[in-house]
Coordinates of N, CA and C in Angstrom, one line a residue:
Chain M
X1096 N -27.5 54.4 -30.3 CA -27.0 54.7 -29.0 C -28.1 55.5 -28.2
X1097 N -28.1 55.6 -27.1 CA -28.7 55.8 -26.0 C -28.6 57.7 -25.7
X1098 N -29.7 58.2 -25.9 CA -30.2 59.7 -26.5 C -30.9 60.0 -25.0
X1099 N -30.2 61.4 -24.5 CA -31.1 62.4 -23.9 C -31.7 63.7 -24.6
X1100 N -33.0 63.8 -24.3 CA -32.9 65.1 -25.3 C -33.9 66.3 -24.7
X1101 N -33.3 67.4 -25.0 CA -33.9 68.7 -24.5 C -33.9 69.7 -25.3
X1102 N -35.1 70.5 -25.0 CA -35.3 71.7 -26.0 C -33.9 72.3 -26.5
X1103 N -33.2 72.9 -28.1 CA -32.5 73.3 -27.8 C -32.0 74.9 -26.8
X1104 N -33.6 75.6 -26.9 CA -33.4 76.7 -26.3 C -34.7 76.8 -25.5
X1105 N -34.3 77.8 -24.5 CA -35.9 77.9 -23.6 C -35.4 80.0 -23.2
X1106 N -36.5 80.1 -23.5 CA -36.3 82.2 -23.3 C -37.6 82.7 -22.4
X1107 N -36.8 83.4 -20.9 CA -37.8 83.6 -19.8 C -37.4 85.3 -19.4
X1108 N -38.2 85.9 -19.3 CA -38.2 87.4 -18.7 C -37.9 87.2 -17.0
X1109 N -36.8 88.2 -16.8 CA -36.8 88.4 -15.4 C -37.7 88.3 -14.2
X1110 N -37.6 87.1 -13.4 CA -38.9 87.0 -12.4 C -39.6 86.1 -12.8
X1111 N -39.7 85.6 -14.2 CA -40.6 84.2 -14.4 C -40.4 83.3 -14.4
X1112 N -40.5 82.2 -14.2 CA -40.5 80.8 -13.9 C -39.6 79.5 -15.1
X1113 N -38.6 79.4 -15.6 CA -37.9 78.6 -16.5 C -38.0 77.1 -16.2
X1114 N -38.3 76.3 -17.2 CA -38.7 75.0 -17.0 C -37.8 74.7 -18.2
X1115 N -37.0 73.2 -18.0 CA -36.0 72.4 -19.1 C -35.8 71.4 -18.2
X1116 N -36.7 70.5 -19.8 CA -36.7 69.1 -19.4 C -35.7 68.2 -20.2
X1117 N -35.5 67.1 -19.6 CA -34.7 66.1 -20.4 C -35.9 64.9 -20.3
X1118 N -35.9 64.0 -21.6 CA -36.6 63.2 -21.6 C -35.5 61.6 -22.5
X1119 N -35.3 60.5 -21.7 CA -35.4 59.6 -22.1 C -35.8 58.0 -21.9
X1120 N -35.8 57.3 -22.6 CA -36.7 56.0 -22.2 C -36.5 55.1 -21.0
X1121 N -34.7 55.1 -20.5 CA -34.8 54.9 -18.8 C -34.4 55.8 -18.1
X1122 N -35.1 56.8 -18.0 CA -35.3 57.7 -16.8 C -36.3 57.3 -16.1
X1123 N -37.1 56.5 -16.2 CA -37.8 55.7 -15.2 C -36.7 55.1 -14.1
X1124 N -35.7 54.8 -14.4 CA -35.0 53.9 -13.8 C -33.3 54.3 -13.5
X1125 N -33.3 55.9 -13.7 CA -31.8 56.4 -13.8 C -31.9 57.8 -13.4
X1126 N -31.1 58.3 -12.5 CA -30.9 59.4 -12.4 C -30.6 60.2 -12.7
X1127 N -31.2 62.0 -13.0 CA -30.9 62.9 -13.9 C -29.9 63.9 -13.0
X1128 N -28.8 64.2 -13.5 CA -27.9 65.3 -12.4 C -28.4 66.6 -13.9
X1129 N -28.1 68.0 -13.6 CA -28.3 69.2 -13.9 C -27.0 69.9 -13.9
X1130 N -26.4 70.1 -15.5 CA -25.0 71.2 -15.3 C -25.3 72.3 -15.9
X1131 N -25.1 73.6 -15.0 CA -25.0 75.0 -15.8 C -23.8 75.4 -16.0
X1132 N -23.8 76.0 -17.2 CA -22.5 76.1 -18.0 C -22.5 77.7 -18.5
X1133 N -21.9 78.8 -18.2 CA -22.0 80.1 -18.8 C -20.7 80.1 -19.4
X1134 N -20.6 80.6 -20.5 CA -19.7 81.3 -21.4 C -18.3 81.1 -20.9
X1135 N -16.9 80.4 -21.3 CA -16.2 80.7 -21.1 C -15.4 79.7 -19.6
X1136 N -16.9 79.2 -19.4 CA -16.8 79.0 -18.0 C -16.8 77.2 -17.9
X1137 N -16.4 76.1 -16.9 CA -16.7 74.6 -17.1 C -18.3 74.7 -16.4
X1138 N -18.7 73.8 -16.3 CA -20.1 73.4 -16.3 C -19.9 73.1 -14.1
X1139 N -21.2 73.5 -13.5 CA -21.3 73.5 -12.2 C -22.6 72.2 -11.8
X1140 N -22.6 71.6 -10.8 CA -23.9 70.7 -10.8 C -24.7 71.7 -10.2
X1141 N -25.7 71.9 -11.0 CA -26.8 72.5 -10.1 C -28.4 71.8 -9.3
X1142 N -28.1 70.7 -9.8 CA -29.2 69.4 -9.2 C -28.5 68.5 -9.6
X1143 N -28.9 67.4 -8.3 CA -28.2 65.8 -8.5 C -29.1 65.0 -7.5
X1144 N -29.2 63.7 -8.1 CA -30.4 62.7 -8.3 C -31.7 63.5 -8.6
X1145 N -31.9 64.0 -9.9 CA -33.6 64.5 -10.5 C -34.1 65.7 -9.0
X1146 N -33.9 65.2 -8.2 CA -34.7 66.9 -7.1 C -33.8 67.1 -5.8
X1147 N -32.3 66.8 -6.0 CA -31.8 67.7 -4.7 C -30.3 68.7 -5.0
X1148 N -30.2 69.7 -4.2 CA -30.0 70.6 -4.6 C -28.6 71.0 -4.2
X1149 N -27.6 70.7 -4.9 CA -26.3 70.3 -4.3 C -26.0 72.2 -3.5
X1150 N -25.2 71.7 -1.9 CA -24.7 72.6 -1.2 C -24.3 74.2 -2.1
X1151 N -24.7 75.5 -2.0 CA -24.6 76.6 -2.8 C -25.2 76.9 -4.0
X1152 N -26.1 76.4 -4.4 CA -27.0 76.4 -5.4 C -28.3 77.1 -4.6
X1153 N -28.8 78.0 -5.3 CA -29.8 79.1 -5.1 C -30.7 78.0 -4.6
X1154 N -32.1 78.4 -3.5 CA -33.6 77.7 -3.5 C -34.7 77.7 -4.9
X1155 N -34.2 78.6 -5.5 CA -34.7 78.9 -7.3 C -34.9 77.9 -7.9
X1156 N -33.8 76.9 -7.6 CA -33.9 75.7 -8.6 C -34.2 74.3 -7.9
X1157 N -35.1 73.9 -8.8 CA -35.7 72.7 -8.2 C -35.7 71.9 -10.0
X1158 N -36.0 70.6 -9.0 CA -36.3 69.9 -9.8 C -37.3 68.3 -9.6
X1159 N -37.6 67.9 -11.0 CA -38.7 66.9 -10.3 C -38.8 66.1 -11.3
X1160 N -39.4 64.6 -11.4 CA -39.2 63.9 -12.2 C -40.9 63.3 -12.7
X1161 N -41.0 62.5 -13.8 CA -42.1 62.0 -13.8 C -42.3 61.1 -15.4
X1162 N -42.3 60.0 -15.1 CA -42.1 58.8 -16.0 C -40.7 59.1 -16.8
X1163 N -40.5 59.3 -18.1 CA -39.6 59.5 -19.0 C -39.0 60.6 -19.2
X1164 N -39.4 62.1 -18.0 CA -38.9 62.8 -18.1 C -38.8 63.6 -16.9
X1165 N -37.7 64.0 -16.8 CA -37.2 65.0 -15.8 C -37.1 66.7 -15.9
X1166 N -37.7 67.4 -15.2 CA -37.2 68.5 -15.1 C -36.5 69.5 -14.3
X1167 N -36.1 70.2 -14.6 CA -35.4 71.3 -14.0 C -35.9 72.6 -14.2
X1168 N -36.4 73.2 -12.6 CA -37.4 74.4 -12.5 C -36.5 75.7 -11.9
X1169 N -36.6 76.7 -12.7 CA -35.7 78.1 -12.3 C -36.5 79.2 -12.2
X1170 N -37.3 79.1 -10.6 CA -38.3 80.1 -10.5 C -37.6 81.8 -10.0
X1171 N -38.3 82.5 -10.4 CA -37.5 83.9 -10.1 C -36.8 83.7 -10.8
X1172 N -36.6 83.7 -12.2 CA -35.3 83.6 -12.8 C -34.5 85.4 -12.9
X1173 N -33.2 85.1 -12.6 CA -32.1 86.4 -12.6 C -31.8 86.4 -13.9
X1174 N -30.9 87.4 -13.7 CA -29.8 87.4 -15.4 C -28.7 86.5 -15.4
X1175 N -28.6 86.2 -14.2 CA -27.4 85.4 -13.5 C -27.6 84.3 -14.0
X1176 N -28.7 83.5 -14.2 CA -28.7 82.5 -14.8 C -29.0 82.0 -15.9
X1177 N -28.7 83.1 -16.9 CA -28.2 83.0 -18.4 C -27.7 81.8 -18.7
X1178 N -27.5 81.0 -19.6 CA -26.4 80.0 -20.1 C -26.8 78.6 -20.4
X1179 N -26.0 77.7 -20.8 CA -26.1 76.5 -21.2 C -26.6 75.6 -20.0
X1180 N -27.7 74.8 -20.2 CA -27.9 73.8 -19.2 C -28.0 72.1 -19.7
X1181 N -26.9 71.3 -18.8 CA -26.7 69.9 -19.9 C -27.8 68.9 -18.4
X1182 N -28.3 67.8 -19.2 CA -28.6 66.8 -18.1 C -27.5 66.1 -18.4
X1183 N -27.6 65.0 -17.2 CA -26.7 63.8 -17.6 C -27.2 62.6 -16.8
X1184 N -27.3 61.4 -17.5 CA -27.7 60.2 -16.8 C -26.9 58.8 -17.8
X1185 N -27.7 57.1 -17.1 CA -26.6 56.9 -17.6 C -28.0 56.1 -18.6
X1186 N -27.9 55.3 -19.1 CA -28.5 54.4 -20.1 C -29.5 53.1 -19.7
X1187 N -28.7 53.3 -18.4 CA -30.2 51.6 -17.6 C -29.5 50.5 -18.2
X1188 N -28.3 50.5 -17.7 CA -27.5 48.9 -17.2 C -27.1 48.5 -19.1
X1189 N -27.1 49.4 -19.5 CA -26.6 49.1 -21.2 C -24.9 49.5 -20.8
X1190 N -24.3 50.0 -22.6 CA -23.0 50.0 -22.4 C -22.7 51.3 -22.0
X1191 N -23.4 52.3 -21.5 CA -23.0 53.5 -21.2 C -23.4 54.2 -20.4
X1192 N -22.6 54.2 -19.2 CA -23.4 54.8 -17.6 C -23.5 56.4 -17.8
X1193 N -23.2 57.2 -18.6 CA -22.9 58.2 -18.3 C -23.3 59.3 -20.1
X1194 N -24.3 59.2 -20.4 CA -24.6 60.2 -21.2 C -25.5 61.5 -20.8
X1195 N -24.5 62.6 -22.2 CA -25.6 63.9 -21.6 C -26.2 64.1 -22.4
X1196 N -27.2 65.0 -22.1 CA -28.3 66.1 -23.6 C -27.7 66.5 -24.2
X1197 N -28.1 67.5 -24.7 CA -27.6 68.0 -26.5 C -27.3 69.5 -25.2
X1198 N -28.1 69.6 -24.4 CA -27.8 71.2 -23.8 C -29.1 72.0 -24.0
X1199 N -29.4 73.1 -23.6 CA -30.8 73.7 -23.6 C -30.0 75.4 -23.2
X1200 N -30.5 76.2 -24.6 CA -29.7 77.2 -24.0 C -30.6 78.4 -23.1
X1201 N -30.5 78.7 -21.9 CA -31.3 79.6 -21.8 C -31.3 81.2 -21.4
X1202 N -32.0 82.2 -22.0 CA -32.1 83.1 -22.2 C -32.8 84.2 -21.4
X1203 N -32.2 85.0 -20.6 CA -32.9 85.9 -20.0 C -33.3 87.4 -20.8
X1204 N -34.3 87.2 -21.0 CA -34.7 88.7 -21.9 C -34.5 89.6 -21.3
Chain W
X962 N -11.3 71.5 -0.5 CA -12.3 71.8 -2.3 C -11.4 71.6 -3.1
X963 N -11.8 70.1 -3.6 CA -11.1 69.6 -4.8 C -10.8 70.9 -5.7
X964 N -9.2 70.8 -6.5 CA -9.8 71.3 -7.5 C -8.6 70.7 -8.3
X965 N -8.9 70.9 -9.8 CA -8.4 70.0 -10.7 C -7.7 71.2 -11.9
X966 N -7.0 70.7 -13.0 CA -6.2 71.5 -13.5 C -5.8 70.4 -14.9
X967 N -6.0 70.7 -16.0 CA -6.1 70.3 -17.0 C -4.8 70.5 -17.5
X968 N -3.8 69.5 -18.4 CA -2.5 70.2 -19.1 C -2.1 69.6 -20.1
X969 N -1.5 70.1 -21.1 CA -0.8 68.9 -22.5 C -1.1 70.3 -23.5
X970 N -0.3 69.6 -24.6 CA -0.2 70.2 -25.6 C -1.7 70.6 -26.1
X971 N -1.7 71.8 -27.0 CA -3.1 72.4 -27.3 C -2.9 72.1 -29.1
X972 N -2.2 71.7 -29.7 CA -2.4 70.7 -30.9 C -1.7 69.7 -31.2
X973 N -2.4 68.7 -31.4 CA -1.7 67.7 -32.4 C -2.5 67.5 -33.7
X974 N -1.3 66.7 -34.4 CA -1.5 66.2 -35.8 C -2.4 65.2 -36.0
X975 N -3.0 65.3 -37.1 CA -4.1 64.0 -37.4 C -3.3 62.9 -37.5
X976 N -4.2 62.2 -36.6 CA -3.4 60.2 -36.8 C -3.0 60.0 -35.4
X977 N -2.2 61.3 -35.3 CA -1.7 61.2 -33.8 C -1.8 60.9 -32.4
X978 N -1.3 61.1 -31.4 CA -1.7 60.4 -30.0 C -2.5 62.0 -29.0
X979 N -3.0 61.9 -29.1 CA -3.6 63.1 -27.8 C -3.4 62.9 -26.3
X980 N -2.5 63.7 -25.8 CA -2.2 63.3 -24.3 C -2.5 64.8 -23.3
X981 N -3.2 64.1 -22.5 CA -3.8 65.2 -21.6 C -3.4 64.7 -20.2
X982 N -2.8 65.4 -19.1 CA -3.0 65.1 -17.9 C -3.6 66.4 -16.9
X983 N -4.4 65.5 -16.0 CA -5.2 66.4 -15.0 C -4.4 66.3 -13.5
X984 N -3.8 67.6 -13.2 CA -3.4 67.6 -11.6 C -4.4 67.7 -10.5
X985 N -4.5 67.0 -9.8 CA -5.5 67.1 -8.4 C -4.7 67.6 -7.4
X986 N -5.5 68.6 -6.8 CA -5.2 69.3 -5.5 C -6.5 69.2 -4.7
X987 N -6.1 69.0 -3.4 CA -7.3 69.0 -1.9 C -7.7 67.6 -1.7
X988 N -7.3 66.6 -2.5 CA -7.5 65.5 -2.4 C -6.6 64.2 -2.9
X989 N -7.0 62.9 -2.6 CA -6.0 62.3 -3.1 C -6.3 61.6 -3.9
X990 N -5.3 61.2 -5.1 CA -5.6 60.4 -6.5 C -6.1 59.1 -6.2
X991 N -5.6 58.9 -4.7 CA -6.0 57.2 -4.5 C -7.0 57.2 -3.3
X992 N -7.3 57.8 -3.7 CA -8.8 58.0 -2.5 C -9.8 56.8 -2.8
X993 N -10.7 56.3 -1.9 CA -11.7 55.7 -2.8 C -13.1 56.4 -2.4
X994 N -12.7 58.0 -1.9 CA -13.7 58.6 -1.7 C -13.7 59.2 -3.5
X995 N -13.2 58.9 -4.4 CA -13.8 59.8 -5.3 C -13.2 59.0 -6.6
X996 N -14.1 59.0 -7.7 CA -13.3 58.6 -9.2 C -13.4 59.8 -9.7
X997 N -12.5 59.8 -10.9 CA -12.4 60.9 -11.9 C -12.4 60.3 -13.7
X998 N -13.0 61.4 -14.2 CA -13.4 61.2 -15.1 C -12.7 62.4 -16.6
X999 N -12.6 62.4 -17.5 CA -13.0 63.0 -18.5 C -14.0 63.1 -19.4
X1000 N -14.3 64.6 -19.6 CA -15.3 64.8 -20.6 C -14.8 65.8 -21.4
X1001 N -15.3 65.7 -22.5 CA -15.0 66.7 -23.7 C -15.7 67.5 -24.5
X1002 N -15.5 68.6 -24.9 CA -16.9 69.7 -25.9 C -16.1 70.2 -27.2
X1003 N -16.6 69.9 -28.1 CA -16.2 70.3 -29.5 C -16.8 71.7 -29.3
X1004 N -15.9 73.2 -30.1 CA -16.4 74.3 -30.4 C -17.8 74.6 -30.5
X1005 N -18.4 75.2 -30.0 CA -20.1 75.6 -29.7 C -20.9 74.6 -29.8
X1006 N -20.6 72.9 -29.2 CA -21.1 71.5 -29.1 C -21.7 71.7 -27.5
X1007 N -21.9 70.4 -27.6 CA -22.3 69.6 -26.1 C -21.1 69.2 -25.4
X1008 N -21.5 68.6 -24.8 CA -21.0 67.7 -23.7 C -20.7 66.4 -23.9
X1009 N -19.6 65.8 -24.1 CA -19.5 64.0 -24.5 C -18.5 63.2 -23.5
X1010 N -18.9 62.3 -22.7 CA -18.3 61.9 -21.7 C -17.0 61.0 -22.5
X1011 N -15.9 60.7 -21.8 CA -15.1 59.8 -22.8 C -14.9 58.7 -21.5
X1012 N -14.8 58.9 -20.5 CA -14.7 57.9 -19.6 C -13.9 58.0 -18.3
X1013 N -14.1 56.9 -17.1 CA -13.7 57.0 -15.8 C -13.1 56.5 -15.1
X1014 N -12.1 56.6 -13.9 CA -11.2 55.9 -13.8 C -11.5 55.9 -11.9
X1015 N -11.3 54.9 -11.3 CA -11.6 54.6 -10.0 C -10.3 53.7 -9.5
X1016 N -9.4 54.3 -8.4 CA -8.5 53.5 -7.5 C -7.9 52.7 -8.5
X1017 N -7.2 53.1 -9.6 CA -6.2 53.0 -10.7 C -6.7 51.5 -11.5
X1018 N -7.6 50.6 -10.8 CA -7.9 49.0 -11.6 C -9.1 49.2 -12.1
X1019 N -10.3 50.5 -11.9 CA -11.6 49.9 -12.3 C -11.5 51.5 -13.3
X1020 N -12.2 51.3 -14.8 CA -12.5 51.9 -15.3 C -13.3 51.5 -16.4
X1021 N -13.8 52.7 -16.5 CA -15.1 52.5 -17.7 C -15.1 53.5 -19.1
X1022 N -14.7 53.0 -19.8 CA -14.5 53.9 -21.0 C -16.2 54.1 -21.8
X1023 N -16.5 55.3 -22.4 CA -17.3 55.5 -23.5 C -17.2 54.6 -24.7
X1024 N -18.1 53.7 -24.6 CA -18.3 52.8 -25.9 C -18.0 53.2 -27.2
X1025 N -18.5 54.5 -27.7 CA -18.1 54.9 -28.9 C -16.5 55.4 -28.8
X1026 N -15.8 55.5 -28.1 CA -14.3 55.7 -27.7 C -13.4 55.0 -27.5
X1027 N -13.8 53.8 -27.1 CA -13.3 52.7 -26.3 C -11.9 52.5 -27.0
X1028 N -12.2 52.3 -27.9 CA -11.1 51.4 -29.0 C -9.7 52.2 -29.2
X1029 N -9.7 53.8 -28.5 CA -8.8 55.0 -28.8 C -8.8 54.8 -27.7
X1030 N -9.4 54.9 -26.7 CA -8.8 55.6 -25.4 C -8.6 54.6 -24.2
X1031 N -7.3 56.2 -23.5 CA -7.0 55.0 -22.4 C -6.7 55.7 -21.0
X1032 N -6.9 56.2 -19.7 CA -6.9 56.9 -19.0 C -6.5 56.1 -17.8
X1033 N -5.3 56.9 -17.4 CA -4.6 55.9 -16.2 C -3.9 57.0 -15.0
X1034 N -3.5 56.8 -14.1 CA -3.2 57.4 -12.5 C -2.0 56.9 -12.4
X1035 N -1.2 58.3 -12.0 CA 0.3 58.4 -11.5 C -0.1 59.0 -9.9
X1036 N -0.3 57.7 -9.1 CA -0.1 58.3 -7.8 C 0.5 59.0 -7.4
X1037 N 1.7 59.0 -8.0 CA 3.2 59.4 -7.3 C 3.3 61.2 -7.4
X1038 N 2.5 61.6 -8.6 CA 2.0 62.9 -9.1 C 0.7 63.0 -8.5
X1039 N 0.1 62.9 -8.1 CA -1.3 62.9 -7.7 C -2.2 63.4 -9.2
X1040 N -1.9 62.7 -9.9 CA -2.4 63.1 -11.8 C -3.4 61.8 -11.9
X1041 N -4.6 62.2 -12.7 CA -4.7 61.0 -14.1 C -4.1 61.9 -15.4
X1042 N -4.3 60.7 -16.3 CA -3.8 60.7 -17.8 C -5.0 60.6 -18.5
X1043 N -5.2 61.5 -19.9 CA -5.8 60.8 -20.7 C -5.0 60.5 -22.1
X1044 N -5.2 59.3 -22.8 CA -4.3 59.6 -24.0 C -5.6 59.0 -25.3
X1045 N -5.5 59.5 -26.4 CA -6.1 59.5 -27.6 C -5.4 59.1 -28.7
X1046 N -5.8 57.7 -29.7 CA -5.0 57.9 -30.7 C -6.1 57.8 -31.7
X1047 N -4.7 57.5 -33.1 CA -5.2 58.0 -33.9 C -6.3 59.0 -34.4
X1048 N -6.0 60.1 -34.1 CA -6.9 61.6 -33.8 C -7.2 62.0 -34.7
X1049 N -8.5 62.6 -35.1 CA -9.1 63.6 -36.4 C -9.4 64.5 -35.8
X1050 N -9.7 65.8 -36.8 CA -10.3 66.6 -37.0 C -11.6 66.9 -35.7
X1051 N -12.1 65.5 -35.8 CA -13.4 65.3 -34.9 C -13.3 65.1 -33.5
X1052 N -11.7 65.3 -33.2 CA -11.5 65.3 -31.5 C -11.4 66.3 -31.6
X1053 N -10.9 67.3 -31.8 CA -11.0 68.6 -31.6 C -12.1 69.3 -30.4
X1054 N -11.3 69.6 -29.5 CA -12.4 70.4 -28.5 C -11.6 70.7 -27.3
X1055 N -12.7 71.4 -26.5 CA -12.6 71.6 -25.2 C -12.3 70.4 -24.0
X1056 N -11.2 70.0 -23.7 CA -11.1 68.8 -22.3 C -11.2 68.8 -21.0
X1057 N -12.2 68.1 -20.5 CA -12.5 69.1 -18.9 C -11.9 67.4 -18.4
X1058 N -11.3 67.9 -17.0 CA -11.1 66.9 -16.0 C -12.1 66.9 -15.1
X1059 N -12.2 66.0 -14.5 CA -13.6 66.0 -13.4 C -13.4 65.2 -12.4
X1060 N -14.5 65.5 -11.3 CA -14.3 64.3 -10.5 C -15.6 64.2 -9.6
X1061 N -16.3 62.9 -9.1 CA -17.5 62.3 -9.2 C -17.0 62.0 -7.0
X1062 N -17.4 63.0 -6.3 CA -17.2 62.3 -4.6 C -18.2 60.9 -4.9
X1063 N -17.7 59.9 -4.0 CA -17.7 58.6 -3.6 C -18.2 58.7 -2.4
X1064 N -19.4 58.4 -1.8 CA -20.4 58.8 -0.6 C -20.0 57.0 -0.2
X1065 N -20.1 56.1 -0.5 CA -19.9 54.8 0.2 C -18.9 53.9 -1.0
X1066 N -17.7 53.6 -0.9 CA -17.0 52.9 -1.7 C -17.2 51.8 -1.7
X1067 N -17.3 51.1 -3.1 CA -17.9 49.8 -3.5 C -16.7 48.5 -3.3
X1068 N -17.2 47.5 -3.1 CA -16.2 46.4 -3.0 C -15.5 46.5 -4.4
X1069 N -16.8 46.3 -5.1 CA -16.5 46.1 -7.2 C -17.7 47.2 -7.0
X1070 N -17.0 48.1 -8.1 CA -17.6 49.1 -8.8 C -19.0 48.8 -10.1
X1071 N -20.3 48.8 -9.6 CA -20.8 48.6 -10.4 C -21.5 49.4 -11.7
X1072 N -22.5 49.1 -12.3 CA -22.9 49.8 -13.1 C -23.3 51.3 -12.6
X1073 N -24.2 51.3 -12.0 CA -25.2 52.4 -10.8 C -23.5 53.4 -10.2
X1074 N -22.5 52.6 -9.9 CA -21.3 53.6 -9.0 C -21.1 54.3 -10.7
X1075 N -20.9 54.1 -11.7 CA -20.5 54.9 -12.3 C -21.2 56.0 -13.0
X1076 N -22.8 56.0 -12.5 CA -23.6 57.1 -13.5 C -23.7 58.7 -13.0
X1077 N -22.9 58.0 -11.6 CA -23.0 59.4 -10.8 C -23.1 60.8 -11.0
X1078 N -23.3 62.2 -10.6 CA -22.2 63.5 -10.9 C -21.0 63.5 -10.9
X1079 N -20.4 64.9 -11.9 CA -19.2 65.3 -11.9 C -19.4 66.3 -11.1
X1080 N -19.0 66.3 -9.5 CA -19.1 67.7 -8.5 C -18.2 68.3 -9.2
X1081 N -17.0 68.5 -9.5 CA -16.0 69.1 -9.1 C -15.4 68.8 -10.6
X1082 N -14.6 70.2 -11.3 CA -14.4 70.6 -13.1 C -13.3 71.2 -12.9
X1083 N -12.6 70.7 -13.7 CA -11.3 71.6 -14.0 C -11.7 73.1 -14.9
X1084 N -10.4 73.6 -15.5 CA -11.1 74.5 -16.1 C -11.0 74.3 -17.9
X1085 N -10.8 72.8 -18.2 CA -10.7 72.9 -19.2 C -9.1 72.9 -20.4
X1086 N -8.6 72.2 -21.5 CA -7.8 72.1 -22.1 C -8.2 72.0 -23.4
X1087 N -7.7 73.2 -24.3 CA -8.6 73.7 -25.6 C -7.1 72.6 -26.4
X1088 N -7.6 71.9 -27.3 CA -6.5 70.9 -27.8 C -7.4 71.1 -29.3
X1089 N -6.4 71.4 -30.4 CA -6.9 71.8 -31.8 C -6.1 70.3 -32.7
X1090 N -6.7 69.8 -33.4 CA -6.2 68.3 -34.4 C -5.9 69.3 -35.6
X1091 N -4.6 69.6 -36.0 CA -4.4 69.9 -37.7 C -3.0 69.6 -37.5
X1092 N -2.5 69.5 -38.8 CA -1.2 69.0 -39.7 C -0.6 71.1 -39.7

């Protein structure tokens, strides 16, 4: 079956720059959306189609794509943005429109 | 502002049927501005999509799920359903309802309409599988 996969964890000090990518074989050809997920909490879009930045989501986060892999950029990172981050895309016209990553947890020191 | 509301029993027995329904509020179940979906997280897991449901005839289940699951819309309640059978151990999780806005509605719903985002998350239905 058809695999997104991202670091399991990524760890950034207050004010530096966080980068989590998702990488799979049609992402040439498929859209990556971005869920942040804290504790306790359901999961929010924080990017949809690979670089735009759904209404209330900070300028911090960007995102950008390039061959087999997508990223999601959290510059100035706060404490605020502690937590679980999932991609999600679908597979490129196979049997499943709609798989996510494993998750990437990230860490504000 | 959509918002959605997860409900059903928080255990059943192994073998058994898992039934979950999601209430929608701010919007309508029969919109064709929006499908909805379920997804689900086992205890400190990921994210596993189970499948989507569009203007009550078009839906697309999770391949590895397919054969258990079945998710259907009570207009009349402004609800979908989700139901699960024969249950293990291994359904066990967290159940989010969701829902995916519809920017241009499709004659036939194709591959591409279904890979969309989930804008909009319930808060989740903790459902535990034991005897």
């Amino acid at each position: 079956s058809y695999e997104l996969t991202q670091p399991s964890s990524v760890s950034v000090s207050p004010g530096q720059t966080a980068t989590i990518t998702c990488s799979g074989d049609a992402l040439p050809r498929q859209y990556v959306y971005w869920y942040q997920q804290k504790p306790g909490q359901a999961p929010i879009l924080v990017m949809s189609k690979d670089r735009e930045r759904p209404s209330g989501i900070p300028e911090r986060f960007s995102g950008s794509a390039s061959g087999t892999s997508v990223t999601l950029t959290i510059s100035s990172v706060q404490t605020e943005d502690e937590g679980d981050y999932y991609c999600q895309s679908g597979d490129g016209r196979g049997p499943s429109p709609v798989v996510f990553g494993g998750g990437t947890q990230l860490t504000v020191l | 502002q959509v918002q959605l509301q997860e409900s059903g029993p928080g255990l059943v027995k192994p073998s058994e049927t898992l039934s979950l329904t999601c209430t929608v509020s701010g919007a309508s179940i029969s919109s064709r501005n929006f499908y909805w979906g379920w997804i689900r997280q086992p205890p400190g897991k990921g994210l596993e999509w189970i499948g989507n449901i569009y203007s009550s005839d078009s839906i697309f289940y999770n391949p590895s799920l397919k054969s258990r699951v079945s998710i259907y819309i009570d207009a009349s309640k402004n609800q979908f359903s989700l139901r699960l059978s024969s249950t293990t151990a291994a359904d066990a999780a967290l159940y989010y309802c969701a829902t995916s806005v519809v920017v241009t509605p499709p004659a036939i719903p194709d591959y591409d309409f279904w890979s969309g985002p989930f804008d909009y998350w319930g808060q989740g239905a903790l459902v535990t599988v034991s005897s």
